[in-house]
């Protein structure tokens, strides 16, 4: 059994796929962040927009370029470095992570400290802290 794209040992079907199908099943900010990484791997633009806070959500035009970029790189792995708050009892939290991928220039890394909050009762990505 292969582990999920997000790095957890569970399969994609029993991990991030469940959140992609029903965003309210992301119990923590980290769960949501991991599901977003998997969505980048799979170039799931609709989910990436849905999981973005309404005030910082990219436009549908921007979605096309996000999907194009996500498909143009080879995703390697996700490392979660630190989480603060973001439990099922919290309404906000942060996750620091590194996402590795290859593009035409070689191995690249996104290192971000991200803010998450609950909007309409479920976790969403706000942006960098």
mmCIF file of C-alpha atoms in Angstrom:
data_model
loop_
_atom_site.group_PDB
_atom_site.id
_atom_site.type_symbol
_atom_site.label_atom_id
_atom_site.label_comp_id
_atom_site.label_asym_id
_atom_site.label_seq_id
_atom_site.Cartn_x
_atom_site.Cartn_y
_atom_site.Cartn_z
ATOM 1 C CA UNK A 1 0.000 0.000 0.000
ATOM 2 C CA UNK A 2 1.387 3.390 -0.966
ATOM 3 C CA UNK A 3 1.276 6.212 1.520
ATOM 4 C CA UNK A 4 -0.691 9.378 0.834
ATOM 5 C CA UNK A 5 0.876 12.194 -1.179
ATOM 6 C CA UNK A 6 0.868 14.279 2.005
ATOM 7 C CA UNK A 7 3.393 11.948 3.638
ATOM 8 C CA UNK A 8 1.108 10.122 6.037
ATOM 9 C CA UNK A 9 1.270 6.333 5.988
ATOM 10 C CA UNK A 10 -2.423 5.919 5.160
ATOM 11 C CA UNK A 11 -3.372 5.556 1.502
ATOM 12 C CA UNK A 12 -4.639 8.589 -0.421
ATOM 13 C CA UNK A 13 -8.138 7.046 -0.496
ATOM 14 C CA UNK A 14 -8.283 6.808 3.300
ATOM 15 C CA UNK A 15 -6.450 10.100 3.906
ATOM 16 C CA UNK A 16 -6.612 13.255 1.758
ATOM 17 C CA UNK A 17 -9.177 11.902 -0.699
ATOM 18 C CA UNK A 18 -11.796 11.980 2.077
ATOM 19 C CA UNK A 19 -11.045 15.657 2.720
ATOM 20 C CA UNK A 20 -11.050 16.439 -1.019
ATOM 21 C CA UNK A 21 -14.553 14.946 -1.199
ATOM 22 C CA UNK A 22 -15.787 16.643 2.002
ATOM 23 C CA UNK A 23 -13.661 19.523 3.288
ATOM 24 C CA UNK A 24 -15.488 19.457 6.644
ATOM 25 C CA UNK A 25 -13.674 16.195 7.472
ATOM 26 C CA UNK A 26 -10.363 18.066 7.949
ATOM 27 C CA UNK A 27 -10.252 17.943 11.748
ATOM 28 C CA UNK A 28 -7.149 20.126 12.150
ATOM 29 C CA UNK A 29 -5.311 22.918 10.356
ATOM 30 C CA UNK A 30 -2.535 20.411 9.595
ATOM 31 C CA UNK A 31 -5.043 18.012 8.010
ATOM 32 C CA UNK A 32 -6.245 20.837 5.767
ATOM 33 C CA UNK A 33 -2.684 21.876 4.888
ATOM 34 C CA UNK A 34 -1.738 18.280 4.021
ATOM 35 C CA UNK A 35 -4.862 17.945 1.866
ATOM 36 C CA UNK A 36 -3.868 21.126 0.015
ATOM 37 C CA UNK A 37 -0.432 19.673 -0.700
ATOM 38 C CA UNK A 38 -2.077 16.538 -2.112
ATOM 39 C CA UNK A 39 -4.355 18.784 -4.173
ATOM 40 C CA UNK A 40 -1.281 20.506 -5.640
ATOM 41 C CA UNK A 41 0.192 17.082 -6.491
ATOM 42 C CA UNK A 42 -3.070 16.168 -8.241
ATOM 43 C CA UNK A 43 -3.596 19.688 -9.684
ATOM 44 C CA UNK A 44 -7.086 19.834 -8.125
ATOM 45 C CA UNK A 45 -7.802 23.507 -8.761
ATOM 46 C CA UNK A 46 -11.392 23.495 -7.544
ATOM 47 C CA UNK A 47 -10.346 22.090 -4.172
ATOM 48 C CA UNK A 48 -7.443 24.529 -3.883
ATOM 49 C CA UNK A 49 -9.891 27.428 -4.312
ATOM 50 C CA UNK A 50 -12.506 25.912 -1.986
ATOM 51 C CA UNK A 51 -9.881 25.393 0.742
ATOM 52 C CA UNK A 52 -8.778 29.052 0.496
ATOM 53 C CA UNK A 53 -10.285 31.696 2.790
ATOM 54 C CA UNK A 54 -12.888 33.808 0.968
ATOM 55 C CA UNK A 55 -10.883 37.013 1.546
ATOM 56 C CA UNK A 56 -7.656 35.641 0.022
ATOM 57 C CA UNK A 57 -9.060 33.155 -2.514
ATOM 58 C CA UNK A 58 -7.546 33.331 -6.013
ATOM 59 C CA UNK A 59 -9.842 34.134 -8.918
ATOM 60 C CA UNK A 60 -10.966 31.488 -11.392
ATOM 61 C CA UNK A 61 -8.500 33.006 -13.881
ATOM 62 C CA UNK A 62 -5.687 32.577 -11.337
ATOM 63 C CA UNK A 63 -6.870 28.998 -10.775
ATOM 64 C CA UNK A 64 -5.929 28.119 -14.358
ATOM 65 C CA UNK A 65 -2.347 29.304 -13.854
ATOM 66 C CA UNK A 66 -2.119 27.517 -10.470
ATOM 67 C CA UNK A 67 -3.274 24.250 -12.067
ATOM 68 C CA UNK A 68 -0.912 24.744 -15.021
ATOM 69 C CA UNK A 69 2.019 25.319 -12.634
ATOM 70 C CA UNK A 70 1.069 22.383 -10.368
ATOM 71 C CA UNK A 71 1.035 20.082 -13.400
ATOM 72 C CA UNK A 72 4.355 21.455 -14.694
ATOM 73 C CA UNK A 73 6.399 20.380 -11.680
ATOM 74 C CA UNK A 74 7.186 16.986 -10.180
ATOM 75 C CA UNK A 75 6.180 16.910 -6.539
ATOM 76 C CA UNK A 76 8.626 15.132 -4.238
ATOM 77 C CA UNK A 77 7.530 15.378 -0.610
ATOM 78 C CA UNK A 78 6.012 17.424 2.164
ATOM 79 C CA UNK A 79 7.652 18.007 5.551
ATOM 80 C CA UNK A 80 5.574 19.474 8.369
ATOM 81 C CA UNK A 81 7.985 21.310 10.673
ATOM 82 C CA UNK A 82 5.736 22.852 13.311
ATOM 83 C CA UNK A 83 2.094 23.438 14.153
ATOM 84 C CA UNK A 84 0.616 25.896 16.642
ATOM 85 C CA UNK A 85 -3.008 25.626 17.722
ATOM 86 C CA UNK A 86 -5.150 24.404 14.832
ATOM 87 C CA UNK A 87 -6.740 21.535 16.753
ATOM 88 C CA UNK A 88 -10.374 20.575 16.271
ATOM 89 C CA UNK A 89 -11.234 22.805 19.281
ATOM 90 C CA UNK A 90 -9.412 25.866 17.876
ATOM 91 C CA UNK A 91 -10.677 28.400 15.348
ATOM 92 C CA UNK A 92 -7.236 29.317 14.024
ATOM 93 C CA UNK A 93 -3.775 27.871 13.814
ATOM 94 C CA UNK A 94 -0.488 27.907 11.957
ATOM 95 C CA UNK A 95 1.510 25.237 10.165
ATOM 96 C CA UNK A 96 5.126 25.596 9.090
ATOM 97 C CA UNK A 97 6.093 23.281 6.261
ATOM 98 C CA UNK A 98 8.496 22.592 3.425
ATOM 99 C CA UNK A 99 7.190 21.300 0.088
ATOM 100 C CA UNK A 100 9.774 19.927 -2.338
ATOM 101 C CA UNK A 101 9.391 19.650 -6.105
ATOM 102 C CA UNK A 102 11.415 19.493 -9.298
ATOM 103 C CA UNK A 103 11.056 22.005 -12.108
ATOM 104 C CA UNK A 104 13.224 22.694 -15.157
ATOM 105 C CA UNK A 105 15.874 24.254 -12.880
ATOM 106 C CA UNK A 106 16.139 21.263 -10.527
ATOM 107 C CA UNK A 107 15.003 20.617 -6.969
ATOM 108 C CA UNK A 108 13.012 23.501 -5.463
ATOM 109 C CA UNK A 109 11.476 24.072 -2.040
ATOM 110 C CA UNK A 110 8.592 26.131 -0.750
ATOM 111 C CA UNK A 111 9.128 26.955 2.940
ATOM 112 C CA UNK A 112 6.051 28.599 4.389
ATOM 113 C CA UNK A 113 4.569 29.429 7.772
ATOM 114 C CA UNK A 114 0.861 29.363 6.921
ATOM 115 C CA UNK A 115 -2.176 30.699 8.760
ATOM 116 C CA UNK A 116 -5.407 28.710 8.829
ATOM 117 C CA UNK A 117 -8.783 29.621 10.260
ATOM 118 C CA UNK A 118 -12.252 28.157 10.376
ATOM 119 C CA UNK A 119 -14.723 29.740 7.973
ATOM 120 C CA UNK A 120 -18.308 28.462 7.767
ATOM 121 C CA UNK A 121 -17.312 25.790 10.299
ATOM 122 C CA UNK A 122 -14.371 24.219 8.452
ATOM 123 C CA UNK A 123 -10.636 24.837 8.131
ATOM 124 C CA UNK A 124 -9.365 27.039 5.286
ATOM 125 C CA UNK A 125 -5.997 28.442 4.258
ATOM 126 C CA UNK A 126 -5.602 32.201 4.809
ATOM 127 C CA UNK A 127 -2.023 32.828 3.678
ATOM 128 C CA UNK A 128 1.514 33.247 4.938
ATOM 129 C CA UNK A 129 1.972 34.462 8.510
#
